[in-house]
Short mmCIF file of C-alpha atoms and ligand atoms in Angstrom, two decimals:
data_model
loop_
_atom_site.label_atom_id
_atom_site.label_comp_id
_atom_site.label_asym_id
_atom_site.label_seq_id
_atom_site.Cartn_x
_atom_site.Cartn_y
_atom_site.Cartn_z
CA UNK A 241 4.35 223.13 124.32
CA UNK A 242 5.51 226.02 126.52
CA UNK A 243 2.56 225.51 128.81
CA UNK A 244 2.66 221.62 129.05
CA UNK A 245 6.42 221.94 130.28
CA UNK A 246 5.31 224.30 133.05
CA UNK A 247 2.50 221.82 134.09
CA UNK A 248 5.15 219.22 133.94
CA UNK A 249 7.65 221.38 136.11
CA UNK A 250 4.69 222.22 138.78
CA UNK A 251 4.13 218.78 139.11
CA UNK A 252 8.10 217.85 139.38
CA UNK A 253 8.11 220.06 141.91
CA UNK A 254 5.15 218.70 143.77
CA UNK A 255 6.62 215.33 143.85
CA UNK A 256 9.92 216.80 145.16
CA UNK A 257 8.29 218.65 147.97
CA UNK A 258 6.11 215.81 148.76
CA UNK A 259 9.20 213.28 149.28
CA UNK A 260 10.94 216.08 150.96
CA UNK A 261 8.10 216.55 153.82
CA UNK A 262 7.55 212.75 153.62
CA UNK A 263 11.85 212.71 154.69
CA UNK A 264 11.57 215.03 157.07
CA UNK A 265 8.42 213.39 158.34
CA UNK A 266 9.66 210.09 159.42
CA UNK A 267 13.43 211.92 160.42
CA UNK A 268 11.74 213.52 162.96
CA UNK A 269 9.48 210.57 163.95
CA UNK A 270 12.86 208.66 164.01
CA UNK A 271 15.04 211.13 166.33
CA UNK A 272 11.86 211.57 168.37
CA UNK A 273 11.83 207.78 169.65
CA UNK A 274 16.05 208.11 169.68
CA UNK A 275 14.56 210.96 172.15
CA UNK A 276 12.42 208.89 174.17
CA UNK A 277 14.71 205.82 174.00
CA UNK A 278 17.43 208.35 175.83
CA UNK A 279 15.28 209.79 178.26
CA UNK A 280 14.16 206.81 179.35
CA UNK A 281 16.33 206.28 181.93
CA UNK A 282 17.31 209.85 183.37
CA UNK A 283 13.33 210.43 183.56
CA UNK A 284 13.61 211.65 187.59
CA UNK A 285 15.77 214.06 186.57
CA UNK A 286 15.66 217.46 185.28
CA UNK A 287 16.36 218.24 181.34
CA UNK A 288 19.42 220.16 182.66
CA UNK A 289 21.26 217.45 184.28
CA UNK A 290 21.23 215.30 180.89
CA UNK A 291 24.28 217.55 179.12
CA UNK A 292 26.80 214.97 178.08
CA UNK A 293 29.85 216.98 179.96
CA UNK A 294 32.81 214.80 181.05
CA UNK A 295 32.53 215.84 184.36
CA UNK A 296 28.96 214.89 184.87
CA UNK A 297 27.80 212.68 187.27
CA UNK A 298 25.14 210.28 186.84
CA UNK A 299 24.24 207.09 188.49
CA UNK A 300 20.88 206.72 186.53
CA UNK A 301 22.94 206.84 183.37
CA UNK A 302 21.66 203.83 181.69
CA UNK A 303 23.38 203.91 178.02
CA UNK A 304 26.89 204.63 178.53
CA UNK A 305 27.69 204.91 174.85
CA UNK A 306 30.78 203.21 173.03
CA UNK A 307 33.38 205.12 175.03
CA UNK A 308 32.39 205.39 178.94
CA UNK A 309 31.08 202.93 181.06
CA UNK A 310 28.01 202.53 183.40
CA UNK A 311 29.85 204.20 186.53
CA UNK A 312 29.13 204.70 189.60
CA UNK A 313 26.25 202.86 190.15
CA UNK A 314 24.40 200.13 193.10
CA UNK A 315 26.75 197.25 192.05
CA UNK A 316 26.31 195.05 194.59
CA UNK A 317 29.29 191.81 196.25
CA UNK A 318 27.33 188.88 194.68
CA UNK A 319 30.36 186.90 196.28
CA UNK A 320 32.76 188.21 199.36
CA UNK A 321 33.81 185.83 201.41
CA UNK A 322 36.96 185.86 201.47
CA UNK A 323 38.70 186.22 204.82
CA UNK A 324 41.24 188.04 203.52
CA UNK A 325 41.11 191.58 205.28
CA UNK A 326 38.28 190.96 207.52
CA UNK A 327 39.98 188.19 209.39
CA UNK A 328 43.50 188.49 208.03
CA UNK A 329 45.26 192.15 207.85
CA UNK A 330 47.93 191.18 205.07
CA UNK A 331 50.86 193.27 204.20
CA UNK A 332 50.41 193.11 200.54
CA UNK A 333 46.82 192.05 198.75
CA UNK A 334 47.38 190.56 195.05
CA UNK A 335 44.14 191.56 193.16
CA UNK A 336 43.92 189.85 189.77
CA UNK A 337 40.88 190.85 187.52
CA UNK A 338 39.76 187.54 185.30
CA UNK A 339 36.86 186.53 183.17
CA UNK A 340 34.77 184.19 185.26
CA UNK A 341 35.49 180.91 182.56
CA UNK A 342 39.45 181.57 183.10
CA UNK A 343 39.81 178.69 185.74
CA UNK A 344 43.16 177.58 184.03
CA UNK A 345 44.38 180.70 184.90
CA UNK A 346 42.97 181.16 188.83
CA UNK A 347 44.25 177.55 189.18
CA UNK A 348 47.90 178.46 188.06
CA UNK A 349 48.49 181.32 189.72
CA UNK A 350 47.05 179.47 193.31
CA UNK A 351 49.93 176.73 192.78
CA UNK A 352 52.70 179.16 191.71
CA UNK A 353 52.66 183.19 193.05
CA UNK A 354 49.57 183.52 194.46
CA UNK A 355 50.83 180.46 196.68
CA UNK A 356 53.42 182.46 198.66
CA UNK A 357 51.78 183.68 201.51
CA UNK A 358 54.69 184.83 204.04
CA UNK A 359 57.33 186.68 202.06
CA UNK A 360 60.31 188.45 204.11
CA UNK A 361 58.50 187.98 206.83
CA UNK A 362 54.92 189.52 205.38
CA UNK A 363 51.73 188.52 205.00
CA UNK A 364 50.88 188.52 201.34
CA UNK A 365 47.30 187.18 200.41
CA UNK A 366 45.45 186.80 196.42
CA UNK A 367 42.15 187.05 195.55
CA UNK A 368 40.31 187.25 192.36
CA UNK A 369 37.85 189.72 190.75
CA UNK A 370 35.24 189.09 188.46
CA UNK A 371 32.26 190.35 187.10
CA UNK A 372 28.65 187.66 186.29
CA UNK A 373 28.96 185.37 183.65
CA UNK A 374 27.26 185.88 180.05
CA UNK A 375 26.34 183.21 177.18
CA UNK A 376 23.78 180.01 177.51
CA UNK A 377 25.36 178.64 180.12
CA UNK A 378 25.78 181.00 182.75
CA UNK A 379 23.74 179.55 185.20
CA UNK A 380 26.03 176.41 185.48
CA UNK A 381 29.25 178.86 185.43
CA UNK A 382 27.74 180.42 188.42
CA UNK A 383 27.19 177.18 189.95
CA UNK A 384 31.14 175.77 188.91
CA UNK A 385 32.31 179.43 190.28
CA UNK A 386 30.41 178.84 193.74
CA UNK A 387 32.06 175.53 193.97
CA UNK A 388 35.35 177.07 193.33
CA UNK A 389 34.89 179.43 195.72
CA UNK A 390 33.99 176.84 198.44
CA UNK A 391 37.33 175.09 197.81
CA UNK A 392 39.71 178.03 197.88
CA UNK A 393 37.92 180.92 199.52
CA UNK A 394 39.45 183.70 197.00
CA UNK A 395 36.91 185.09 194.59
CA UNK A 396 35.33 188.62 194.99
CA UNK A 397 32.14 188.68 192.34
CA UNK A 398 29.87 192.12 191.74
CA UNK A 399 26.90 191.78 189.90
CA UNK A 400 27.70 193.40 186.85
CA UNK A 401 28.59 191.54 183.61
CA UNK A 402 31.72 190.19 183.06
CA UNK A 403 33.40 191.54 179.63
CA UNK A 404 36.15 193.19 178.09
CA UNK A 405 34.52 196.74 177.65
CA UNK A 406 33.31 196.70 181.24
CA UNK A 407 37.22 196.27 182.55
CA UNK A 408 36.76 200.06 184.21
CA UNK A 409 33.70 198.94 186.35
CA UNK A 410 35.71 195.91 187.48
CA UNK A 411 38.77 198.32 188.36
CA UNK A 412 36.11 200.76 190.49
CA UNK A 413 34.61 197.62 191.97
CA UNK A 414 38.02 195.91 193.33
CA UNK A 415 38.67 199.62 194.85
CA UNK A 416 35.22 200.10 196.20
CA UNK A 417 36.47 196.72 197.71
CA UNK A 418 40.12 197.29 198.75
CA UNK A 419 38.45 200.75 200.82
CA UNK A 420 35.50 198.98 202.50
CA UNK A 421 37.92 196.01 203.68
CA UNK A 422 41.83 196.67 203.49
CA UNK A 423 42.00 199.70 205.09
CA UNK A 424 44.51 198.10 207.71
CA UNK A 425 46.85 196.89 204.97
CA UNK A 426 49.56 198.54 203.20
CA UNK A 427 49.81 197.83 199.44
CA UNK A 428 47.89 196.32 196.73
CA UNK A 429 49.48 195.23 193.07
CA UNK A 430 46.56 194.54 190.51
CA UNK A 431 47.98 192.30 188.21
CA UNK A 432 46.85 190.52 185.14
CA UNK A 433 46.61 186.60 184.59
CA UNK A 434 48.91 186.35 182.30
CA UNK A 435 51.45 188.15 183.95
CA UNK A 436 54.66 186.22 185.84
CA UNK A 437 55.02 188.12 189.23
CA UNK A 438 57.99 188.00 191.67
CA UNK A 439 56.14 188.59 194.73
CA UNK A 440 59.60 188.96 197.00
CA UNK A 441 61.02 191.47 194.69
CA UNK A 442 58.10 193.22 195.23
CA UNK A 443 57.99 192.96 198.77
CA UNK A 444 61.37 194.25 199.01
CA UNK A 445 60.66 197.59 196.34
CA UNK A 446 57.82 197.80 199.81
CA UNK A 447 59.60 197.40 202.34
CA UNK A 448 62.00 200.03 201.09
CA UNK A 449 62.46 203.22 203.83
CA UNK A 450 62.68 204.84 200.55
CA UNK A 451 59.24 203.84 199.10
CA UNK A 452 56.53 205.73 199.88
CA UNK A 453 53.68 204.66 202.32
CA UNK A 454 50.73 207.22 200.92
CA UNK A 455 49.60 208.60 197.65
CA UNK A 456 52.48 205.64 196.20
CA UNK A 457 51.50 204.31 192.45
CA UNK A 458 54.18 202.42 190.55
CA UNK A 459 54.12 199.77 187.46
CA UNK A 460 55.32 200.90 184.15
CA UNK A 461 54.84 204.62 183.58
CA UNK A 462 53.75 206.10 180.27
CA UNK A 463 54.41 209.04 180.95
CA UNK A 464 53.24 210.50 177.27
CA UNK A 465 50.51 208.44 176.07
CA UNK A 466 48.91 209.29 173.05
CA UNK A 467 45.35 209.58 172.23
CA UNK A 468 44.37 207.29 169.97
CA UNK A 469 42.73 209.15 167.18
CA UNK A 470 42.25 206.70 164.30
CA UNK A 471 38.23 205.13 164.41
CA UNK A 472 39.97 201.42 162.78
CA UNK A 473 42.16 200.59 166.14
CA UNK A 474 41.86 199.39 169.30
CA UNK A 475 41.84 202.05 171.96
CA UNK A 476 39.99 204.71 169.46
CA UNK A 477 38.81 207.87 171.48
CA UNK A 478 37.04 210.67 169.21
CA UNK A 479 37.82 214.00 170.18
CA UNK A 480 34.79 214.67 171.97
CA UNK A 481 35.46 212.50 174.46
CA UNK A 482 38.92 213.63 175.37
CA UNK A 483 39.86 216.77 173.49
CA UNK A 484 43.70 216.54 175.04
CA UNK A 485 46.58 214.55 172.44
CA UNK A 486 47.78 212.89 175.58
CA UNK A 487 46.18 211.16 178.36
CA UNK A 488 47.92 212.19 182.23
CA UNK A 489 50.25 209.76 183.41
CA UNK A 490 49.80 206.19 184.21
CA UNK A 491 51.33 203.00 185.13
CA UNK A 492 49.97 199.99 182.37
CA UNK A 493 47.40 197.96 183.39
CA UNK A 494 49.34 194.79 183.04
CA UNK A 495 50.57 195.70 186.90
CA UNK A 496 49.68 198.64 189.15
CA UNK A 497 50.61 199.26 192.61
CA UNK A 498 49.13 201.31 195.08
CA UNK A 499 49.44 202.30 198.63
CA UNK A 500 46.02 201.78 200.09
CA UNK A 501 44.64 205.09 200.95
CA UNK A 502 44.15 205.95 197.42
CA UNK A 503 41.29 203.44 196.47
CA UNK A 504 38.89 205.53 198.61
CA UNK A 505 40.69 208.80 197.48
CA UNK A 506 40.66 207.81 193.64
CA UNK A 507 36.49 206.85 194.44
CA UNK A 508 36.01 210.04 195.87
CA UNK A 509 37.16 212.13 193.02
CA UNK A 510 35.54 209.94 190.37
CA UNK A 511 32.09 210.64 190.25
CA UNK A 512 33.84 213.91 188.99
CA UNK A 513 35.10 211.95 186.26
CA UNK A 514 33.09 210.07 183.99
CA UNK A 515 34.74 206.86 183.15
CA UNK A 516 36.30 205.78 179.87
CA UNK A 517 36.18 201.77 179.06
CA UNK A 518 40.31 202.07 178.97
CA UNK A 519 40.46 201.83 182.72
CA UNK A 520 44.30 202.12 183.62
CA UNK A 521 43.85 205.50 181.27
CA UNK A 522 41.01 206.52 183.33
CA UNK A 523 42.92 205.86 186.95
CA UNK A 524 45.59 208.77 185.37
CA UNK A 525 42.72 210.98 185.06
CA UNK A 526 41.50 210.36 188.33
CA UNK A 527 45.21 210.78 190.14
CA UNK A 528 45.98 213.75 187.87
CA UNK A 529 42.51 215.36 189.39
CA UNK A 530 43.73 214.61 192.85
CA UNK A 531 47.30 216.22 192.44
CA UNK A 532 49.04 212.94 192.52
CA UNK A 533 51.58 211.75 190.34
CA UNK A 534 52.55 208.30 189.28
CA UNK A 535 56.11 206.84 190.72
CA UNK A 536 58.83 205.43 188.62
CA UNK A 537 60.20 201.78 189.33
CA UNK A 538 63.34 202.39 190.90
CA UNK A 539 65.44 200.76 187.31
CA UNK A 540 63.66 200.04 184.51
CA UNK A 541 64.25 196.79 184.59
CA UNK A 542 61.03 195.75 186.71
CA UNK A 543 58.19 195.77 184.74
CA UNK A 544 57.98 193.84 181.55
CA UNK A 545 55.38 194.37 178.90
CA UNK A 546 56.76 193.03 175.66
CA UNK A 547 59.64 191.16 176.82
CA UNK A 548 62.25 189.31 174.68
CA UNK A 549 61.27 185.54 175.84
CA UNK A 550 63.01 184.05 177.70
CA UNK A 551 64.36 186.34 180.09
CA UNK A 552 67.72 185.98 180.64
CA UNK A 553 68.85 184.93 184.85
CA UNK A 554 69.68 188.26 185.51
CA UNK A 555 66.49 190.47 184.29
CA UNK A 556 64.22 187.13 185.99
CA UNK A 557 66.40 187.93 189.27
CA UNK A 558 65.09 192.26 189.03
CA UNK A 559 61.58 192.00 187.26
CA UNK A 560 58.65 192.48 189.33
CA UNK A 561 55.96 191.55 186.97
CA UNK A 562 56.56 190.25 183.12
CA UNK A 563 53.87 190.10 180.75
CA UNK A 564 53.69 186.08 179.36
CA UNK A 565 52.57 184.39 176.25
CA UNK A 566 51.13 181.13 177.84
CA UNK A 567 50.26 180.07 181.21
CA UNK A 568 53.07 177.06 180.60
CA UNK A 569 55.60 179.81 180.47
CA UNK A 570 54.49 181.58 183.61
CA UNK A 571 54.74 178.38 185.64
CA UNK A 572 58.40 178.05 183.94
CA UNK A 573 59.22 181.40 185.48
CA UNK A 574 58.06 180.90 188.63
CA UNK A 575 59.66 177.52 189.12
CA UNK A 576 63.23 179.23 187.38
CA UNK A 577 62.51 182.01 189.91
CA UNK A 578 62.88 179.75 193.12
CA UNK A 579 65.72 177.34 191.79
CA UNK A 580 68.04 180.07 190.27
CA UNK A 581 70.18 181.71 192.13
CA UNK A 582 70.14 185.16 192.08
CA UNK A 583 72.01 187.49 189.67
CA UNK A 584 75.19 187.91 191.28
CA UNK A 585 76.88 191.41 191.33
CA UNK A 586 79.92 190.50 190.20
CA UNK A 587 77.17 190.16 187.13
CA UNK A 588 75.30 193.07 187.01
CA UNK A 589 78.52 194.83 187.04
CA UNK A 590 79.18 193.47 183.90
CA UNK A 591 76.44 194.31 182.58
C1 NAG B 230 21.89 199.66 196.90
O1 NAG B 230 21.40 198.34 196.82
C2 NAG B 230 21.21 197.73 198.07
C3 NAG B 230 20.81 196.28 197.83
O2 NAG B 230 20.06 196.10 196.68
C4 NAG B 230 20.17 198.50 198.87
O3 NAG B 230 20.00 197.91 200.12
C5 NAG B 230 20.65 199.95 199.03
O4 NAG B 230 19.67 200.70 199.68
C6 NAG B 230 20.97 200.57 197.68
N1 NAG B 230 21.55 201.86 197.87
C7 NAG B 230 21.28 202.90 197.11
C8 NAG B 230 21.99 204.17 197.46
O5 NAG B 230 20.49 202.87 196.20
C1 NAG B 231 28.88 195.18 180.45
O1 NAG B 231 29.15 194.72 179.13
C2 NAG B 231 28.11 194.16 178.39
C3 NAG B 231 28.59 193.84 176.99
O2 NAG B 231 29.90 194.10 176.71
C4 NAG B 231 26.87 194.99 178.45
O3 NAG B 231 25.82 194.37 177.75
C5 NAG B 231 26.51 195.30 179.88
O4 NAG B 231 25.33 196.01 179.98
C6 NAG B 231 27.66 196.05 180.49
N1 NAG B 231 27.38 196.71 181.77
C7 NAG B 231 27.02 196.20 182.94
C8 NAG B 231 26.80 197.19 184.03
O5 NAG B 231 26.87 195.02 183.16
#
């Protein structure tokens, strides 16, 4: 009895070791191809240079994980050629980022702010940014995008692909851009397509002795933005990747203005930076690391995010850029914009 339980237990226990090496077996069979599936693409370089600091710098960086994005790299102008800043030198360049299928949207801003060309007496110029197109058919949206381009002139294409996680490689590109060709000009406002934009009350926040002509970012400030800590919503960031509670300050991505020495400044500091996918986030890093701090609008009533719809005559009269729910209602503003009149004072006093 005694003895057949300990042949029983000898053999238990040679099971249990078996499975165990068998486990440990394919684990390390497993995390040995993770191995080689990771080294893959940093093969020219040394074992040391592949420590995942944030402040590492590598262009041979092929997976860029959930979190970063595949920055700096060769991205090359698939499409550029625009005249705008290389036969034009315009005051004020509108860049608006768009997926390459959003024609609807390119084709309402060209016939309502992205018409206006001479504002108080400035040259004001838009062109769009996009990235390749993905999905079955993106051979024929190439060839409908080349088309386009031969009408109106106005699109600026890299060859990366076009989606919502790449957004910070299309911000680096449009400022790899701006610094190779606008050099000459003095502002740029990247604004979203959805986004109603008062280009002369921008103009005139430019042309204003007290608005600065270097190291100048405005939009809408968050001043104290949270990290986003919890994995089930949008904008998730582990720890790891940013240990601080609070990114640096930023204006929204919605709208951003800059004077135009700081795309080359902001791409000079970045390869010290590696890129997260949130990329108006990132662009606070990048200006914290150069000592510059983000500009208030000068009232608050300028840039709209989450607006009350619709805005009443007076805050259509101030804002700068309002966030819209439908390309319909962005036309509506514009058109409201150019028939009002103007707020008077004896109605903002009021107020
Ligand atoms: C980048 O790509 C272009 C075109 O493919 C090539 O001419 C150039 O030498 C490349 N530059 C670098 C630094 O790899
Ligand atoms: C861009 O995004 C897609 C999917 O979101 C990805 O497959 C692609 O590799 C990304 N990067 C580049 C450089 O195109």
């Amino acid at each position: 009895m005694d003895s057949r339980r300990k042949t029983l237990k000898t053999i238990l226990s040679c099971i249990l070791g078996a499975v165990a090496a068998l486990l440990f077996y394919l684990n390390a069979v497993n995390s040995n191809r993770l191995v080689r599936r990771w080294n893959l693409p940093i093969h020219r370089k040394s074992p040391s240079t592949t420590t995942t600091g944030t402040t590492a710098a590598e262009p041979q960086w092929e997976d860029p994980g959930p979190y970063h994005v595949a920055y700096p790299r060769n991205y090359t102008f698939v499409m550029d050629d625009t005249p705008t800043c290389k036969t034009t030198t315009p005051f004020l360049i509108l860049v608006v980022p768009v997926a390459p299928s959003n024609v609807e949207s390119r084709n309402a801003i060209r016939e309502t702010w992205g018409s206006e060309k001479l504002v108080l007496g400035q040259l004001v110029e838009t062109v769009f940014i996009l990235g390749l197109p993905g999905g079955d058919n993106a051979e024929q949206q190439q060839e409908r995008l080349k088309e386009e381009n031969q009408q109106h002139r106005d699109l600026i294409q890299s060859n990366f692909q076009d989606s919502y996680r790449n957004l910070t490689i299309k911000t680096m590109v449009m400022l790899e851009w701006l610094a190779k060709n606008c050099d000459k000009s003095s502002f740029v406002i990247k604004i979203d397509s959805d986004v109603f934009l008062n280009v002369k009350n921008l103009v005139k926040l430019l042309l204003d002795p007290g608005t600065s002509k270097e190291n100048y970012m405005t939009g809408l400030v968050w001043w104290h933005s949270p990290v986003l800590r919890n994995p089930f919503i949008k904008f998730y960031m582990p720890t790891d990747v940013i240990p601080e509670p609070e990114y640096p300050p930023y204006p929204l991505g919605m709208a951003y203005v800059m004077s135009l020495d700081l795309p080359a400044k902001i791409l000079r500091i970045s390869p010290q930076i590696k890129p997260i996918y949130i990329e108006d986030a990132y662009l606070g890093m990048c200006l914290k690391r150069l000592g510059i701090s983000p500009t208030d609008p000068p009232t608050q009533k300028t840039f709209f995010v989450d607006p009350k719809h619709p805005l009443s005559r007076c805050d259509l009269s101030e804002a700068i850029a309002t966030m819209t729910k439908m390309l319909s209602q962005m036309k509506w503003y514009w058109e409201r914009s150019r028939k009002e009149q103007p707020c008077s004072i004896a109605q903002v006093n009021q107020e």
